[in-house]
Structures are given as C-alpha cells and as structure tokens.
C-alpha cells in the first residue's frame, strides 16, 4: 500500500489515540488562516491552552494576597517547585527527590560541574563531543580554565568517523576505556541537537563509572522526547531546558537531576544559596548552610513562579496525554511515517543523517539536501509555504514531528511541500 497519500495519513490520524491532544495547544496560523505545519518543537514547543489559565491564577493570587501568596492558596509559592517534582521525575526516570526546576540550562550545567568536575592530577579531562552545542562547549572550556588548566589539554573531543555523521557508542566507549584514568567527567547530550542522534546513556554511564569518571548529560533535546531511566542507570547529574519538548515558553526555567547517591555527600563542593538550605530552618536566617537532602540543595534563589506555573501547565498537559511512554510510542510511529515518506519520495534528493534505529533516534529528523542544491534556499521555500522548522549551520534542515500536537497529516503535507520545493 502507498503510504504517501493524504487518505493514508488521515487514516493514521483517525486511529491515533492521542490525536485530540492537538486541541490542547495553540497552533500558529498562516496568513491564509490555515494552521502552520509546525515542526519546530525541538526548538520552541507550542503553548498549551492551560498555560494562560495557570499564569492568570498566579497573577490573581498576587493581586489578592500580595506577599501572603507565598503561603496561601492552592499552590503557595514557597513550595511551588515541589508541585513539579513528581511529573518532572517521571520524564527522566528519576525519584522526585532527585529533580528540581531551577535556573537555566547552561547555568545548571555550570553548577553541576562545580560539584562533579573535580580535576586531580592526571584525572583532569572532560570528554564532550567535537560539535557539542556551543553553550556546552563554552561552559566546559571555562570550567577547565577556572581550575587553572588548559582546555587544549583537558578537553577530549569525541567525533564521528570519517565520512559518518553521527558518533558511534562503541567509539565513545573506546575513548573511555583507553583514556578513562585521565577523565574526570564525561558530559554528553542525551539527544544530539544537530543530528538528532540518541546516545546510549546507559552504556556510556556504565563504561565511564567503571573507570572512575563522573557522568552528566545535557537533556535539552531528550526531556519530553524519549524515555529515560536516570536513577536506574546511575547517571551522576543531568540538566535540561523546558522550552523545547516541554512546551513551557521561551527561556522558561530549566530542570536538573542529581542522583540520590550524592545527596548526603558532604564532601561535594557546591555553590550555595538560601533556597538550597534546609526548608525547615531557612527562615531562621542563620549563617550556617544546612543543605536539603535532595537535589533541592543545589537551588540558589527563590524561583520565578510565573515560569514555574507555565511548567506546571505543560506537565499537566503531558500527564493528560498519558505520560512520556504514550508520547514516545506515538513519536516512534509518527517519525517512522515521515521517514518512510521521505525515503519513498525523496531518496535521491535528501539524506536523513539521524540514525534509523529506534534506539538511536527520537522525534527529530535532520535532513541534508544532496548535490548542489543549497539547503537554506530549500528551507526558505518550504517556510514560505507554511512550514515552520529550522535550519542549522552548516546545512541541516531539522524537523521534529512532536507527538503531542503534530499529526500524520502534518508529516504528509511537509513531505509534499518539500518535494515541490526540490522540484
Ligand atoms: C543542547 C543544548 N544545550 C544548551 C542549550 C542552551 O540553553 P540555555 O540558553 O537555556 O542555557 C541549548 C539551547 O537550545 C541546547 O539545545
């Protein structure tokens, strides 16, 4: 049967048990009034309809209660981050005590490295990827310099083999096995931002910890996209933003995970602030820092409640859909459908650099236009036809069919418009 027909896509939509979730989001409109084909949830997720309600509730609490809002109402501000812990934990396979919403992603990576990058003697290297997201690269480089070391010597870069686009797990593990004694920290993404490759976090963690390295993951493109088991895998720390697959709005507060095995370790260095102090005695205003016995100990400041309210709206929307396992199930079917259509219709024009195996791919497909055709020109052409996706230098068109609000019809229309643009 030919899958590449509107009827086939509509039939898949009719059978989709979470198709109704699209109505829980605002879908941007084209000039002609039709919905955009929005495939950019890997960059900025769409706004859930609950968001305005949850934000307005907090604004009205502030109007009515002023400072008393810290302790009154259904969601008092003082413990507000605690209302997010259960659902955030489910997304990354953690215990609620292991996760907290705080700061921004790059800030959290820095705070985590303060605790988990402790160079000593020869063990002073950080293993990252050659083309890590620039913010991660800068953060790692500056942490190395902060310890008085030379990034040229202390930064180890994992890269794809010649002629390949993605990094093989076996190559990462082989670096760890051969140079592990010199590595203090392995810090990699859960999902690579450019290629969409999903890293084997469990295997990497196991290999690195067997060599005595600490392991942390940047889950910017993984949280809300794939299922993870950070607690079970024994990952030391992780951090993620909430504005991509977590739909909490531009620049919204980030998430952070620290494995429970570290919660009582008094020897870990930490940059501290009053929100990390034991909440029972925080307001006694003493000068001795008593850390919480959870990842909350890494909090610095009282958090921006309006941003946390947007996260609560998003987490409730994901829960309403049935949680991350339900999303992942549809995501596999939806991205496989889009890939099948691309392979059938555009095999000679497009390379999909995202690995094909389900284990190594998530919602995002990264496309490279073959031959002499300029990828950016193709991107501009589909954008003019109502597709929102993104173009990342040097030449990838990234498209993310997001299971919460994208349909099989979106995937069909995208491939149709791409085919038109390429012809
Ligand atoms: C993989 C990755 N790491 C880090 C960042 C930086 O995030 P932030 O600006 O929230 O610190 C991003 C932003 O898109 C990202 O995709």
Coordinates of C-alpha atoms and ligand atoms in Angstrom, one line a residue:
X1 CA 0.0 0.0 0.0
X2 CA 1.2 3.5 -0.8
X3 CA 1.6 5.3 2.5
X4 CA 2.3 8.6 0.8
X5 CA -1.3 9.7 0.3
X6 CA -3.4 12.2 2.2
X7 CA -6.0 9.5 2.8
X8 CA -3.5 7.2 4.4
X9 CA -2.2 10.0 6.7
X10 CA -5.8 10.9 7.7
X11 CA -6.5 7.2 8.4
X12 CA -3.5 7.2 10.8
X13 CA -4.8 10.3 12.4
X14 CA -8.2 8.8 12.9
X15 CA -6.6 5.8 14.7
X16 CA -4.3 7.9 16.8
X17 CA -5.4 7.6 20.5
X18 CA -3.9 11.0 21.4
X19 CA -4.9 12.9 18.3
X20 CA -7.2 15.1 20.5
X21 CA -4.2 16.5 22.3
X22 CA -3.6 18.8 19.4
X23 CA -6.7 20.8 20.6
X24 CA -4.9 21.4 23.9
X25 CA -2.4 23.7 22.1
X26 CA -2.4 27.0 20.2
X27 CA -1.2 26.2 16.7
X28 CA 0.2 29.3 14.9
X29 CA -1.7 30.3 11.8
X30 CA -0.6 31.0 8.2
X31 CA -1.7 34.3 6.5
X32 CA -4.4 32.3 4.8
X33 CA -5.9 31.3 8.1
X34 CA -4.8 27.6 7.9
X35 CA -2.7 26.0 10.7
X36 CA 1.1 26.2 10.1
X37 CA 2.8 22.9 9.7
X38 CA 4.7 23.5 12.9
X39 CA 7.6 21.0 13.1
X40 CA 9.8 23.1 15.4
X41 CA 9.1 21.7 18.9
X42 CA 12.8 20.7 19.1
X43 CA 13.5 24.5 19.3
X44 CA 10.4 26.0 20.9
X45 CA 7.4 23.9 21.8
X46 CA 3.9 25.3 21.3
X47 CA 1.8 26.9 24.0
X48 CA -0.6 24.6 25.9
X49 CA -4.0 26.1 26.4
X50 CA -3.7 25.5 30.1
X51 CA -0.7 27.9 30.3
X52 CA -2.7 31.2 30.4
X53 CA -5.1 29.8 33.0
X54 CA -2.2 28.7 35.3
X55 CA -0.4 32.0 34.9
X56 CA -3.5 34.1 35.4
X57 CA -4.2 32.1 38.6
X58 CA -0.8 33.2 40.0
X59 CA -1.3 36.8 38.8
X60 CA -4.7 36.9 40.6
X61 CA -3.2 35.3 43.7
X62 CA -0.6 38.1 43.7
X63 CA -3.3 40.7 43.2
X64 CA -5.4 39.4 46.1
X65 CA -2.8 38.2 48.5
X66 CA 0.4 40.1 47.9
X67 CA 3.2 38.6 50.0
X68 CA 0.8 36.1 51.6
X69 CA 0.7 34.2 48.3
X70 CA 3.9 32.6 49.4
X71 CA 2.0 30.5 52.0
X72 CA -1.7 30.7 50.8
X73 CA -3.9 29.4 48.0
X74 CA -3.9 26.0 46.3
X75 CA -0.3 26.4 45.1
X76 CA 1.6 28.5 47.5
X77 CA 4.8 30.0 46.0
X78 CA 7.1 28.9 48.8
X79 CA 7.0 25.2 48.0
X80 CA 5.9 25.8 44.3
X81 CA 8.8 23.8 42.8
X82 CA 7.7 20.8 44.8
X83 CA 4.5 20.7 42.8
X84 CA 6.6 20.0 39.7
X85 CA 8.8 17.2 41.1
X86 CA 6.6 14.1 40.6
X87 CA 5.9 14.7 36.9
X88 CA 9.3 16.0 36.1
X89 CA 10.8 12.9 37.7
X90 CA 8.7 10.6 35.5
X91 CA 10.0 12.3 32.4
X92 CA 13.6 11.4 33.1
X93 CA 13.1 8.2 35.1
X94 CA 14.1 9.7 38.5
X95 CA 12.8 9.9 42.0
X96 CA 11.0 13.1 42.8
X97 CA 13.8 14.0 45.3
X98 CA 16.3 13.8 42.5
X99 CA 14.9 16.5 40.3
X100 CA 14.3 20.2 40.7
X101 CA 13.2 23.0 38.3
X102 CA 15.7 25.9 38.7
X103 CA 17.8 28.4 36.8
X104 CA 18.5 28.0 33.1
X105 CA 20.2 25.0 31.3
X106 CA 23.7 26.4 30.9
X107 CA 23.6 27.8 34.4
X108 CA 22.7 24.3 35.7
X109 CA 25.5 22.7 33.7
X110 CA 27.9 25.1 35.4
X111 CA 26.6 24.4 38.9
X112 CA 26.7 20.7 38.2
X113 CA 30.3 21.0 37.1
X114 CA 31.2 22.9 40.2
X115 CA 30.2 19.7 42.1
X116 CA 31.1 17.0 39.7
X117 CA 34.2 18.2 37.8
X118 CA 37.0 17.9 40.4
X119 CA 40.2 17.6 38.4
X120 CA 43.0 15.9 40.4
X121 CA 46.5 15.1 39.0
X122 CA 46.2 13.3 35.7
X123 CA 42.4 12.9 36.1
X124 CA 41.6 16.3 34.8
X125 CA 39.9 15.8 31.4
X126 CA 36.3 16.4 30.4
X127 CA 35.0 14.2 27.5
X128 CA 32.5 16.0 25.3
X129 CA 31.6 15.8 21.6
X130 CA 33.6 17.7 19.0
X131 CA 30.4 19.6 17.9
X132 CA 28.7 19.9 21.2
X133 CA 26.0 22.7 21.4
X134 CA 28.2 25.8 21.6
X135 CA 27.0 26.8 25.1
X136 CA 28.1 23.4 26.5
X137 CA 31.5 23.8 24.8
X138 CA 31.9 27.3 26.3
X139 CA 30.8 26.1 29.7
X140 CA 33.2 23.1 29.7
X141 CA 36.1 25.3 28.4
X142 CA 35.5 27.9 31.0
X143 CA 35.3 25.4 33.8
X144 CA 38.6 23.9 32.8
X145 CA 40.2 27.4 32.8
X146 CA 38.5 28.2 36.1
X147 CA 40.6 25.3 37.6
X148 CA 43.8 26.8 36.1
X149 CA 44.0 24.1 33.4
X150 CA 44.5 24.3 29.7
X151 CA 41.4 23.4 27.5
X152 CA 43.7 22.2 24.7
X153 CA 45.0 19.5 27.1
X154 CA 41.9 18.9 29.3
X155 CA 39.1 18.8 26.8
X156 CA 38.7 15.4 25.0
X157 CA 36.5 15.5 21.9
X158 CA 34.6 12.5 20.6
X159 CA 33.8 12.7 16.9
X160 CA 32.1 10.7 14.1
X161 CA 34.4 8.5 11.9
X162 CA 35.5 10.0 8.6
X163 CA 32.5 10.1 6.2
X164 CA 30.0 9.5 9.0
X165 CA 27.6 12.0 10.6
X166 CA 26.9 10.5 14.0
X167 CA 29.2 9.3 16.8
X168 CA 29.2 5.5 17.4
X169 CA 28.7 4.5 21.0
X170 CA 31.5 2.0 20.6
X171 CA 33.9 4.9 19.7
X172 CA 32.8 6.8 22.8
X173 CA 33.3 3.7 25.0
X174 CA 36.7 3.0 23.4
X175 CA 37.9 6.6 24.3
X176 CA 36.7 6.0 27.9
X177 CA 38.4 2.6 28.1
X178 CA 41.7 3.8 26.7
X179 CA 41.9 7.2 28.5
X180 CA 39.4 6.8 31.4
X181 CA 42.0 7.2 34.1
X182 CA 42.6 10.7 32.8
X183 CA 38.9 11.6 32.5
X184 CA 37.3 13.4 35.4
X185 CA 33.9 13.9 33.7
X186 CA 32.0 12.6 30.7
X187 CA 29.4 15.2 29.6
X188 CA 27.4 14.3 26.6
X189 CA 23.9 15.0 25.2
X190 CA 21.0 12.6 25.6
X191 CA 20.0 13.6 22.0
X192 CA 22.4 15.5 19.8
X193 CA 21.0 18.8 18.7
X194 CA 22.2 18.8 15.1
X195 CA 21.9 15.2 14.0
X196 CA 19.0 14.1 16.4
X197 CA 21.1 11.0 17.4
X198 CA 20.1 9.5 20.7
X199 CA 23.1 8.5 22.7
X200 CA 23.2 5.2 24.6
X201 CA 23.3 6.9 28.1
X202 CA 23.2 3.6 30.0
X203 CA 26.2 2.1 28.2
X204 CA 28.2 5.3 28.4
X205 CA 27.4 5.7 32.1
X206 CA 28.4 2.2 32.9
X207 CA 31.7 2.4 31.0
X208 CA 32.6 5.8 32.4
X209 CA 31.8 4.9 36.0
X210 CA 33.8 1.6 35.7
X211 CA 36.8 3.9 35.0
X212 CA 36.0 6.2 38.0
X213 CA 34.7 9.1 35.9
X214 CA 31.6 11.1 36.7
X215 CA 28.9 11.3 34.1
X216 CA 26.4 14.1 33.3
X217 CA 24.0 14.6 30.4
X218 CA 22.6 17.6 28.7
X219 CA 19.0 16.5 28.1
X220 CA 17.8 19.7 26.2
X221 CA 16.7 17.6 23.3
X222 CA 15.8 14.5 25.3
X223 CA 13.4 15.7 28.0
X224 CA 9.9 15.1 26.9
X225 CA 11.1 13.4 23.7
X226 CA 12.5 10.0 24.7
X227 CA 12.1 7.7 27.8
X228 CA 15.0 7.6 30.2
X229 CA 15.9 5.9 33.5
X230 CA 18.5 8.2 35.0
X231 CA 18.1 6.7 38.5
X232 CA 18.4 3.1 37.4
X233 CA 21.3 3.9 35.1
X234 CA 23.2 5.6 37.9
X235 CA 23.8 8.8 36.0
X236 CA 25.5 11.4 38.3
X237 CA 23.7 14.5 37.0
X238 CA 21.7 15.9 34.2
X239 CA 20.2 19.2 33.1
X240 CA 17.6 20.2 30.6
X241 CA 15.6 23.2 29.4
X242 CA 11.8 23.3 29.4
X243 CA 11.0 25.3 26.3
X244 CA 11.5 22.6 23.7
X245 CA 9.5 19.3 24.1
X246 CA 8.3 20.6 27.5
X247 CA 6.4 23.5 26.0
X248 CA 6.9 25.9 28.9
X249 CA 7.6 29.0 26.9
X250 CA 10.7 30.9 25.7
X251 CA 13.5 31.0 28.3
X252 CA 11.5 29.1 30.9
X253 CA 13.1 27.7 34.0
X254 CA 15.3 24.6 33.4
X255 CA 15.4 21.1 35.1
X256 CA 18.2 19.5 37.0
X257 CA 18.8 15.9 38.2
X258 CA 21.4 14.8 40.8
X259 CA 21.4 11.1 41.6
X260 CA 20.3 10.3 45.2
X261 CA 23.7 8.6 45.9
X262 CA 25.2 12.2 46.1
X263 CA 22.6 13.8 48.3
X264 CA 24.3 13.1 51.6
X265 CA 27.8 13.6 50.3
X266 CA 29.2 16.4 52.5
X267 CA 32.5 16.5 50.5
X268 CA 30.9 17.6 47.3
X269 CA 31.8 21.3 46.5
X270 CA 28.7 23.3 45.7
X271 CA 27.9 27.0 45.0
X272 CA 25.2 27.5 47.6
X273 CA 22.2 29.9 48.1
X274 CA 19.5 30.2 50.6
X275 CA 16.9 28.1 48.6
X276 CA 19.2 25.1 49.0
X277 CA 19.2 25.4 52.7
X278 CA 17.0 23.1 54.8
X279 CA 13.5 24.5 54.3
X280 CA 12.6 23.8 58.0
X281 CA 15.1 26.3 59.2
X282 CA 15.6 28.5 56.2
X283 CA 13.9 31.5 57.7
X284 CA 15.8 31.4 61.0
X285 CA 18.3 33.3 58.9
X286 CA 21.4 31.7 60.4
X287 CA 24.8 31.8 58.6
X288 CA 25.5 28.1 58.7
X289 CA 24.4 26.4 55.4
X290 CA 22.5 23.2 56.1
X291 CA 21.8 21.6 52.7
X292 CA 18.5 19.9 51.9
X293 CA 18.9 16.1 51.5
X294 CA 17.8 16.2 47.9
X295 CA 18.6 17.9 44.5
X296 CA 16.9 20.9 46.0
X297 CA 20.2 21.6 47.9
X298 CA 21.6 22.9 44.6
X299 CA 18.9 25.6 44.3
X300 CA 20.1 29.1 44.8
X301 CA 17.3 31.6 44.7
X302 CA 13.5 31.6 45.1
X303 CA 12.3 30.7 41.6
X304 CA 10.2 32.8 39.1
X305 CA 6.7 31.5 39.9
X306 CA 5.2 32.6 36.6
X307 CA 7.7 30.4 34.7
X308 CA 7.1 27.5 37.1
X309 CA 3.3 27.9 36.5
X310 CA 3.9 27.5 32.8
X311 CA 5.9 24.3 33.5
X312 CA 3.1 23.0 35.7
X313 CA 0.7 23.6 32.8
X314 CA 2.9 21.8 30.5
X315 CA 3.5 18.8 32.8
X316 CA -0.3 18.5 33.4
X317 CA -0.8 18.5 29.6
X318 CA 1.7 15.7 29.2
X319 CA 0.1 13.8 32.1
X320 CA -3.3 14.3 30.4
X321 CA -1.9 12.6 27.2
X322 CA -0.9 9.6 29.3
X323 CA 2.8 10.4 30.1
X324 CA 6.1 10.0 28.3
X325 CA 5.7 6.4 27.4
X326 CA 2.5 7.1 25.5
X327 CA 4.1 10.1 23.7
X328 CA 7.2 8.0 22.8
X329 CA 5.0 5.3 21.3
X330 CA 3.3 7.8 19.0
X331 CA 6.6 9.6 18.3
X332 CA 8.1 6.4 17.0
X333 CA 5.2 5.8 14.7
X334 CA 5.0 9.4 13.5
X335 CA 8.7 9.9 12.8
X336 CA 8.8 6.5 11.2
X337 CA 5.9 7.5 8.9
X338 CA 7.6 10.8 8.0
X339 CA 10.9 8.9 7.3
X340 CA 9.2 6.3 5.2
X341 CA 7.5 9.1 3.1
X342 CA 10.8 10.9 2.7
X343 CA 12.7 7.7 1.7
X344 CA 10.0 6.8 -0.8
X345 CA 9.6 10.2 -2.4
X346 CA 12.9 12.0 -2.0
X347 CA 15.6 9.3 -1.8
X348 CA 17.7 10.9 -4.5
X349 CA 17.3 14.5 -3.1
X350 CA 17.6 14.1 0.6
X351 CA 19.9 12.4 3.1
X352 CA 18.5 11.7 6.6
X353 CA 21.5 11.9 8.9
X354 CA 19.5 10.9 12.0
X355 CA 20.1 7.2 12.7
X356 CA 17.3 5.0 11.5
X357 CA 17.3 2.7 14.5
X358 CA 14.6 3.4 17.1
X359 CA 17.1 3.1 19.9
X360 CA 19.2 5.9 18.4
X361 CA 16.6 8.4 17.2
X362 CA 13.8 10.5 18.7
X363 CA 11.3 12.9 17.3
X364 CA 13.8 14.9 15.3
X365 CA 14.9 14.1 11.7
X366 CA 17.8 16.1 10.4
X367 CA 17.8 16.4 6.6
X368 CA 20.7 17.3 4.3
X369 CA 19.8 18.3 0.8
X370 CA 22.0 16.3 -1.6
X371 CA 24.1 17.6 -4.6
X372 CA 24.5 21.3 -5.5
X373 CA 21.2 22.5 -4.2
X374 CA 21.5 24.9 -1.3
X375 CA 19.7 23.6 1.8
X376 CA 19.0 27.1 3.0
X377 CA 17.2 28.0 -0.2
X378 CA 15.0 24.9 0.1
X379 CA 14.3 25.8 3.8
X380 CA 13.2 29.3 2.8
X381 CA 10.9 27.8 0.1
X382 CA 9.1 25.5 2.5
X383 CA 8.9 28.2 5.1
X384 CA 7.1 30.4 2.6
X385 CA 4.6 27.6 2.1
X386 CA 3.6 27.4 5.8
X387 CA 6.2 25.0 7.2
X388 CA 7.9 26.1 10.4
X389 CA 11.1 24.0 11.1
X390 CA 14.6 25.2 11.4
X391 CA 17.9 25.4 9.6
X392 CA 21.1 24.8 11.4
X393 CA 24.5 25.6 10.1
X394 CA 26.3 24.2 8.2
X395 CA 23.5 22.6 6.2
X396 CA 20.8 20.7 8.2
X397 CA 17.1 21.2 8.0
X398 CA 15.8 20.0 11.3
X399 CA 12.2 18.8 11.5
X400 CA 10.5 17.5 14.6
X401 CA 7.1 15.9 14.4
X402 CA 6.0 16.2 18.0
X403 CA 3.5 13.5 19.2
X404 CA 1.6 15.9 21.5
X405 CA 0.4 18.2 18.7
X406 CA 1.6 17.1 15.3
X407 CA -0.5 14.8 13.1
X408 CA 0.3 12.3 10.4
X409 CA -1.3 14.8 8.0
X410 CA 1.3 17.4 9.1
X411 CA 4.0 14.9 8.1
X412 CA 2.4 14.2 4.8
X413 CA 2.0 17.9 4.0
X414 CA 5.6 18.6 4.9
X415 CA 6.9 15.9 2.6
X416 CA 4.6 17.1 -0.2
X417 CA 5.9 20.7 0.2
X418 CA 9.5 19.6 0.4
X419 CA 9.1 17.6 -2.8
X420 CA 7.6 20.6 -4.5
X421 CA 10.4 22.9 -3.3
X422 CA 13.0 20.4 -4.6
X423 CA 11.4 20.0 -8.0
Ligands
LIG1 C1 21.8 21.1 23.6 C2 21.7 22.5 24.2 N1 22.4 22.8 25.2 C3 22.4 24.0 25.7 C4 21.5 25.0 25.3 C5 21.4 26.3 25.9 O1 20.3 26.5 26.6 P1 20.0 27.8 27.6 O2 20.1 29.0 26.7 O3 18.7 27.6 28.1 O4 21.1 27.8 28.6 C6 20.6 24.6 24.2 C7 19.6 25.6 23.7 O5 18.9 25.4 22.7 C8 20.7 23.3 23.6 O6 20.0 23.0 22.6

